[in-house]
CSV table of C-alpha atoms in Angstrom, one decimal:
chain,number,residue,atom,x,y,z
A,590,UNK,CA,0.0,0.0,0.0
A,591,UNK,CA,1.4,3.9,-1.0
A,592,UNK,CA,1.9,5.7,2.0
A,593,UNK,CA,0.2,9.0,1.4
A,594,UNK,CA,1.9,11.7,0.6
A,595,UNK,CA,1.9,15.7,1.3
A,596,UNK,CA,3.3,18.4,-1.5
A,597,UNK,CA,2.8,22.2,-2.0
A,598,UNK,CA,4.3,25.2,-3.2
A,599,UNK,CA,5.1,28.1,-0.6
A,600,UNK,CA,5.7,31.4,-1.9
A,601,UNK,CA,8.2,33.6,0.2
A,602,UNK,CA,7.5,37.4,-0.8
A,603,UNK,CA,7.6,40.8,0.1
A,604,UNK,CA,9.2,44.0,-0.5
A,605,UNK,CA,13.1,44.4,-0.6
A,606,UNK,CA,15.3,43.7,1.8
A,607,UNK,CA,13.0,42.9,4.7
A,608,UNK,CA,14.6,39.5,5.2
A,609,UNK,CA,12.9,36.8,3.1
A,610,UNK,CA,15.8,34.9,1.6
A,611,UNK,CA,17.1,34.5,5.3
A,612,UNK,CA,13.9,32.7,5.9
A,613,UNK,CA,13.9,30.5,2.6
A,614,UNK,CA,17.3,29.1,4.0
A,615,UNK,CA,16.4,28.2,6.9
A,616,UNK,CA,13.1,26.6,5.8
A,617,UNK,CA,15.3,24.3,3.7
A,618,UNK,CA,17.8,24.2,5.7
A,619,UNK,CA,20.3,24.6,2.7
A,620,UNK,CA,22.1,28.4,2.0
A,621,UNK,CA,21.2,28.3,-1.9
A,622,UNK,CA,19.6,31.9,-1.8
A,623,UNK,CA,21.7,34.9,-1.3
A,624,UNK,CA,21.7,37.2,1.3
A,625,UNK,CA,22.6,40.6,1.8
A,626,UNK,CA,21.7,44.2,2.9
A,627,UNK,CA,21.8,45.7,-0.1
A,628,UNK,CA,18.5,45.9,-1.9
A,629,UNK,CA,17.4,43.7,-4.9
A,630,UNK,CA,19.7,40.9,-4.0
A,631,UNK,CA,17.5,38.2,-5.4
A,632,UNK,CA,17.1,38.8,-8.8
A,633,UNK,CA,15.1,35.8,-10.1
A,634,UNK,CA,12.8,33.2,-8.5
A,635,UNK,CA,15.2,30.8,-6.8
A,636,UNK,CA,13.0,27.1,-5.5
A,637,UNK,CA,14.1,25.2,-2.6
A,638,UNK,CA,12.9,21.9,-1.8
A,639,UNK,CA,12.6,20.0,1.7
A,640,UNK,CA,11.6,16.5,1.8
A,641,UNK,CA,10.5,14.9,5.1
A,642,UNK,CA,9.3,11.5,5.1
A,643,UNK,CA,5.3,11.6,3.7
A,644,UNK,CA,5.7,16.0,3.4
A,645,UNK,CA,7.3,17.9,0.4
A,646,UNK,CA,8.0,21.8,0.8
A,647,UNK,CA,8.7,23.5,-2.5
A,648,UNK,CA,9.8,27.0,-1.1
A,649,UNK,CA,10.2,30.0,-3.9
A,650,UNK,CA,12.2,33.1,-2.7
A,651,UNK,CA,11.0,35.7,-5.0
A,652,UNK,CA,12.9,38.9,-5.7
A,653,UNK,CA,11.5,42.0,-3.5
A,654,UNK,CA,8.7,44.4,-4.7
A,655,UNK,CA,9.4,47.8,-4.7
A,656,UNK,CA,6.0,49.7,-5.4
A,657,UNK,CA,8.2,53.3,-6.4
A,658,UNK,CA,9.3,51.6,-9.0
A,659,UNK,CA,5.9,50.8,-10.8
A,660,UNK,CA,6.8,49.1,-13.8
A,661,UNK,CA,8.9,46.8,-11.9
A,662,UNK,CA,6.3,45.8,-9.8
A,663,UNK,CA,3.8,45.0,-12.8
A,664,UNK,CA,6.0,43.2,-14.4
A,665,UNK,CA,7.2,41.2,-11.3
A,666,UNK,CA,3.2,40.7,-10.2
A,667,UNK,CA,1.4,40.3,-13.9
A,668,UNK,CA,3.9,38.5,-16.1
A,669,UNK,CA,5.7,36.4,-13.6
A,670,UNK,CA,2.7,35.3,-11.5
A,671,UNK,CA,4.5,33.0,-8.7
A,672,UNK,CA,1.7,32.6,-6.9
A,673,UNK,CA,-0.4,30.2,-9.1
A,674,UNK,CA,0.1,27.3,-8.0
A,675,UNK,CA,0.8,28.4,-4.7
A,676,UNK,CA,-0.6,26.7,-1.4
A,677,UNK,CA,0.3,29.2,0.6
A,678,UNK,CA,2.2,32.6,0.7
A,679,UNK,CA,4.5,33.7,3.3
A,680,UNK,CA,4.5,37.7,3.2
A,681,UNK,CA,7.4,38.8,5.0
A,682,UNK,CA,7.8,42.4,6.4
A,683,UNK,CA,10.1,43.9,8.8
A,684,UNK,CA,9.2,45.0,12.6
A,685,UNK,CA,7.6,48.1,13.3
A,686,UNK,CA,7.6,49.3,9.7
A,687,UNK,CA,4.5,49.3,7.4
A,688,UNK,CA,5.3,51.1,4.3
A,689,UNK,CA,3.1,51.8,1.3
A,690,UNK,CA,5.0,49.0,-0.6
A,691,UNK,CA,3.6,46.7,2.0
A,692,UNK,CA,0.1,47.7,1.4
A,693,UNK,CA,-0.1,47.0,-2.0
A,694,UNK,CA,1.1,43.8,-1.6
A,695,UNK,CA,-1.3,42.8,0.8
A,696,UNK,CA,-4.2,43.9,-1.5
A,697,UNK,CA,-2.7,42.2,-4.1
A,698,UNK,CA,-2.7,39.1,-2.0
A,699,UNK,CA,-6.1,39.5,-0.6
A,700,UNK,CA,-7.3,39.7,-4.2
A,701,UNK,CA,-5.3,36.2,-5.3
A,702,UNK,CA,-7.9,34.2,-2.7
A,703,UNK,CA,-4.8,32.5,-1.8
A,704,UNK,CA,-4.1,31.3,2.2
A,705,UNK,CA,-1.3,33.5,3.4
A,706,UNK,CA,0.5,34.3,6.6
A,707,UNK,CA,2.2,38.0,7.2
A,708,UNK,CA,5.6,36.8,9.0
A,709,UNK,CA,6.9,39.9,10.7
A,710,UNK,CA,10.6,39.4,10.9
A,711,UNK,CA,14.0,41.0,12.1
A,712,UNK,CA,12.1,41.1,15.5
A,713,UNK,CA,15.4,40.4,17.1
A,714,UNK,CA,16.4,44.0,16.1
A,715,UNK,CA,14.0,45.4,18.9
A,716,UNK,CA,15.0,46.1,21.6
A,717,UNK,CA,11.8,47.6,23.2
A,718,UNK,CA,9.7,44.8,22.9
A,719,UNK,CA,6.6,46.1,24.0
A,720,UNK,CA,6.6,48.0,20.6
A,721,UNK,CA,5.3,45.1,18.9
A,722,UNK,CA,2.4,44.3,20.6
A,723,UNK,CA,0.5,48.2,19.1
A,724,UNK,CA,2.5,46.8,15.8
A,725,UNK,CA,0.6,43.5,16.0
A,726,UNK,CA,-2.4,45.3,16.4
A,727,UNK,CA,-2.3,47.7,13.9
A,728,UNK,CA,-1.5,44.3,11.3
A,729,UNK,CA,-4.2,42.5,12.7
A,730,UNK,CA,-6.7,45.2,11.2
A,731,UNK,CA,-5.9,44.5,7.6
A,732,UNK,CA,-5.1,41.0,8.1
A,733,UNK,CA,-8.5,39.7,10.4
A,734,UNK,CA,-8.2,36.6,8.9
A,735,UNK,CA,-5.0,35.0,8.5
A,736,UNK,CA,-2.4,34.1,10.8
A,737,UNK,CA,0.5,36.6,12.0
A,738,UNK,CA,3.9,35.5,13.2
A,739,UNK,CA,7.0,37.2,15.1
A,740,UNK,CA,10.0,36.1,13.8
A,741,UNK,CA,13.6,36.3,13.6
A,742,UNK,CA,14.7,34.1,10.6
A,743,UNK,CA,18.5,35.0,11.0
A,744,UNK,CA,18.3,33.9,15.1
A,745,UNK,CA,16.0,31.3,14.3
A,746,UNK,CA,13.4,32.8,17.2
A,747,UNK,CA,9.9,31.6,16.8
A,748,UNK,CA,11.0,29.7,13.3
A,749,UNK,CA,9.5,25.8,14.6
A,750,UNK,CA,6.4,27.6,15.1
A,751,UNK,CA,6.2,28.9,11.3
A,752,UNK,CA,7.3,25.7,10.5
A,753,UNK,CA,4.4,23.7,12.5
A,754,UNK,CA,1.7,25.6,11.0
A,755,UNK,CA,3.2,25.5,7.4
A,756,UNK,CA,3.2,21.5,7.6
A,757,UNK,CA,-0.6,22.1,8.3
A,758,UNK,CA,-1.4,23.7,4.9
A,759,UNK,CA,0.3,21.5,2.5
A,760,UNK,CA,-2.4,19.3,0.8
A,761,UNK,CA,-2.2,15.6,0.3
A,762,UNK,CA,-0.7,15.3,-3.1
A,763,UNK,CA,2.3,13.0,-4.7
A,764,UNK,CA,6.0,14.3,-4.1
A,765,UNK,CA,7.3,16.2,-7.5
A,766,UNK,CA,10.7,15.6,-7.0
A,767,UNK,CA,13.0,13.2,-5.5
A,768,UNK,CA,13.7,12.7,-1.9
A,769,UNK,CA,17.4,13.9,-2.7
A,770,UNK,CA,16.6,16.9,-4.7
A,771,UNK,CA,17.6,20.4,-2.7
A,772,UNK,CA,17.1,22.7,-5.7
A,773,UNK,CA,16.0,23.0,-9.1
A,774,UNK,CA,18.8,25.7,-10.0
A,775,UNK,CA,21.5,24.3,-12.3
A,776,UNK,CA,24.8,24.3,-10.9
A,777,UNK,CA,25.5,27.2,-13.7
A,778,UNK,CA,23.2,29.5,-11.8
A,779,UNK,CA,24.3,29.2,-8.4
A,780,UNK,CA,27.8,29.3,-9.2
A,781,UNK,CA,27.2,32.2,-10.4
A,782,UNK,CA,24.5,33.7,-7.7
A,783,UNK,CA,27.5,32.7,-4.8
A,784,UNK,CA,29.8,35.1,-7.1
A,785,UNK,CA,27.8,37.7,-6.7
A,786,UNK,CA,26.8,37.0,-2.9
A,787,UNK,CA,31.2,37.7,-2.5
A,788,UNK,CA,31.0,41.2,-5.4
A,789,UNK,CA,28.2,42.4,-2.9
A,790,UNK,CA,29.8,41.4,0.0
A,791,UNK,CA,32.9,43.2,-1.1
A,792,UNK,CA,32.1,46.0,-2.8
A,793,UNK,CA,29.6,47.6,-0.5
A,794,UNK,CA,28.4,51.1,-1.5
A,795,UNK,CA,30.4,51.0,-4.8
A,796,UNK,CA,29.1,48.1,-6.2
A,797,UNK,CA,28.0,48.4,-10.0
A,798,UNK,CA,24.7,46.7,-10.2
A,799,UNK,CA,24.5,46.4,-13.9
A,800,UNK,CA,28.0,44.3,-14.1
A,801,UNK,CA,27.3,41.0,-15.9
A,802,UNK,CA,28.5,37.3,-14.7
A,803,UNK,CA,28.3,35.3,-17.6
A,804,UNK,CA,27.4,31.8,-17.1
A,805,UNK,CA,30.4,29.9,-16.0
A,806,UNK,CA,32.4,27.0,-18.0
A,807,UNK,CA,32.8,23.9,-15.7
A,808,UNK,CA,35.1,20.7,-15.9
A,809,UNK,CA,34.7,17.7,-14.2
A,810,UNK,CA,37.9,15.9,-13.6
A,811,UNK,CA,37.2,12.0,-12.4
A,812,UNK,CA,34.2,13.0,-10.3
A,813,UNK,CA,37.0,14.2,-7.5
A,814,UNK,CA,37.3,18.4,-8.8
A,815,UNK,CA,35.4,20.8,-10.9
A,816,UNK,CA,37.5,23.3,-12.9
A,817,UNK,CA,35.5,26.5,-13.4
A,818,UNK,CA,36.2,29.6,-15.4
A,819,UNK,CA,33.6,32.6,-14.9
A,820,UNK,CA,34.0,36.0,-16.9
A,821,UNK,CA,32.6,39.2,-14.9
A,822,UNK,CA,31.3,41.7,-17.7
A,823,UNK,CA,31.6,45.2,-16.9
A,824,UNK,CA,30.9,48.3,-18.7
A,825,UNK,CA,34.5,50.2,-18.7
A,826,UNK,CA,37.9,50.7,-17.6
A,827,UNK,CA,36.8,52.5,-14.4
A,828,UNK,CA,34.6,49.6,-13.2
A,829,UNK,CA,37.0,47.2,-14.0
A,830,UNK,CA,39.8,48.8,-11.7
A,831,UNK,CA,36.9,48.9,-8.6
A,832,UNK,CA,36.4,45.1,-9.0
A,833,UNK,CA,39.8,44.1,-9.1
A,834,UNK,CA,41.3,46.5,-6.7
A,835,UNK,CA,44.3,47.8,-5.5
A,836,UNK,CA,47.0,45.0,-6.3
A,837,UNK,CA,44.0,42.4,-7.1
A,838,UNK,CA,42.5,42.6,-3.5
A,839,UNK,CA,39.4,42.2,-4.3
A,840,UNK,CA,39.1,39.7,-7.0
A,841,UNK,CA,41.6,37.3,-4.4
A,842,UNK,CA,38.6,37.6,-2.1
A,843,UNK,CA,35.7,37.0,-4.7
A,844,UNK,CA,38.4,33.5,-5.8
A,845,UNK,CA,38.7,32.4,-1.7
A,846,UNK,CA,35.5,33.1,-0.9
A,847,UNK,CA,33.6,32.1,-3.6
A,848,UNK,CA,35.5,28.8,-3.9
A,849,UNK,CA,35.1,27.6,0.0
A,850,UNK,CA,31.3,28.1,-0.5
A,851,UNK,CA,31.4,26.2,-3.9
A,852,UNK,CA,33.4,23.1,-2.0
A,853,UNK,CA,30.9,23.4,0.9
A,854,UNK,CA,28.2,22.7,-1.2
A,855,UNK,CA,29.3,20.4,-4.3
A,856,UNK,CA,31.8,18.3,-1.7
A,857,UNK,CA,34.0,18.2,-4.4
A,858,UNK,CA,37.7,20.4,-4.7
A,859,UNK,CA,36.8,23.6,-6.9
A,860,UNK,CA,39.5,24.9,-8.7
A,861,UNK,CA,38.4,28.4,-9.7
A,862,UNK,CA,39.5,31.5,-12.3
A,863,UNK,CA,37.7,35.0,-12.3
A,864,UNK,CA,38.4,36.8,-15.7
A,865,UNK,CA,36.9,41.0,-15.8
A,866,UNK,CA,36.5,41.9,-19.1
A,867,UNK,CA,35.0,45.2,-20.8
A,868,UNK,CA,31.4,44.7,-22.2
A,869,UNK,CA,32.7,45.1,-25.8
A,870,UNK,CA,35.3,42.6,-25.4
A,871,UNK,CA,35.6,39.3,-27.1
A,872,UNK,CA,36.8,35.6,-26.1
C-alpha cells in the first residue's frame, strides 16, 4: 500500500530587503539563496525543496517588490505570476515598519484568494519589545483573517512555530521531485548567484549593479574536482579597476571566498578562475 503523501508550493515574498531569503534558507535548511543588505539581492525566483518523510516543501524566494518603481512591480506581479500554484504565501515584512509598498502587496494578495501568513521578521532588532504588541495590532486590522507570526529568521526565534503551522497547509498530493533533490537551480546558476553574494559582500556602496556574470564554464575531472572559469562583464575601464582592486585585492577575495562556498556545497575540490572583461570585449 502507498503511504500518502503531502506536496505544496510556498511562496516567500515581500518587498526588498525585509529578510525573506534568510527565511527561505532556513526553511530548507540549505544556503542556496543569497543574502545581503543591499537591496534587490534576489534577482530571479530561486525554489528550494525540503523533503520529510510523507511532506514535500517547494519554497520559492521571489525577488523583492518595490511599489516606487511601478513598472517593476507590474511586471514582477502580472507576467511572472509565482503565486499560481501556490498553497500558501509567506509575506514577509520587517518589525515596526508598514510602508506603502507593504500595502499593495497585501491587497494584491487578498485579491489572489490565496491562504497567506504575514511573518513579521527581524524582531530580534527590537530592543523595546513592547513595541510590537500596538504593531501587531495595527496588522491584525488589515489581516483579520489569516495568521501573523513574530520572527527572527536570521536567530532562528519563533522559526518551529512557522514551521508547524506551514506542515498544516500543504495538501495531500504526490512528491514532485526526488527525496534527494535540494534545488531546481542548475549548478550554472548558483555558481554564479554565490559570485555575486562575495562582489556584494565586497564592494559595499560601490558596487556596480548592472555588471554581468556570464554563465560559467565547468570541468569535471574523475568525479573528484570541478574546474570553473567565470567571466565578470563590466561596462569600462573604471569599473573594471573597482572590482579588481588595489594590487588584485578584491578579486583574491571573490576567488577564496567564492570557492570555500562552492566546495561546501558540491563536496568536491573547486579549482576556480575570475576573468573581468570590458562589455565590448571578445573571447
Amino acid at each position: 500500500m502507498i503511504e500518502n503523501q503531502y506536496c505544496g508550493i510556498i511562496t516567500i515574498i515581500g518587498r526588498t530587503n525585509v529578510g525573506k531569503s534568510t527565511l527561505f534558507n532556513k526553511l530548507i535548511n540549505q544556503k542556496i539563496s543569497i543574502t545581503s543588505h543591499k537591496i534587490n539581492t534576489t534577482q530571479k525566483n530561486i525554489v528550494g525543496i525540503l523533503t520529510k518523510k510523507i511532506y514535500q516543501y517547494i519554497f520559492i524566494d521571489s525577488p523583492g517588490f518595490d511599489t516606487q518603481k511601478k513598472i517593476f512591480f507590474k511586471k514582477k506581479i502580472l507576467k511572472d505570476d509565482i503565486t499560481n500554484k501556490s498553497c500558501l504565501i509567506l509575506f514577509v515584512i520587517q518589525a515596526l515598519k508598514w510602508t506603502l509598498t507593504d500595502q499593495k502587496i497585501l491587497e494584491w494578495i487578498i485579491k489572489k484568494n490565496v491562504q497567506y501568513f504575514i511573518i513579521i521578521n527581524k524582531i530580534d532588532l527590537i530592543k523595546n519589545k513592547k513595541l510590537l504588541l500596538p504593531f501587531i495590532k495595527k496588522i491584525s486590522q488589515k489581516n483579520i483573517f489569516n495568521k501573523i507570526f513574530l520572527l527572527s529568521a536570521k536567530k532562528d526565534f519563533f522559526l518551529k512555530k512557522l514551521i508547524s503551522e506551514i506542515k498544516k497547509k500543504i495538501p495531500k498530493k504526490k512528491h514532485i521531485y526526488l527525496l534527494k533533490k535540494k534545488t531546481t537551480c542548475t549548478k550554472k546558476f548558483l555558481i554564479k548567484e554565490i559570485l555575486r553574494k562575495s562582489l556584494l559582500k565586497c564592494l559595499h556602496q560601490e558596487i556596480p549593479y548592472n555588471i554581468k556574470i556570464l554563465p560559467p564554464l565547468i570541468r569535471k575531472y574523475k568525479d573528484k574536482a570541478y574546474f570553473i572559469k567565470i567571466f565578470i562583464k563590466v561596462k569600462n575601464l573604471r569599473y573594471k579597476k573597482i572590482l579588481i582592486g588595489k594590487n588584485g585585492k578584491k578579486i583574491k577575495f571573490y576567488r577564496k571566498s567564492t570557492k570555500y562556498i562552492l566546495e561546501k556545497m558540491f563536496k568536491k575540490k573547486i579549482y576556480l578562475i575570475i576573468i573581468i572583461i570590458l562589455e565590448k570585449s571578445t573571447f
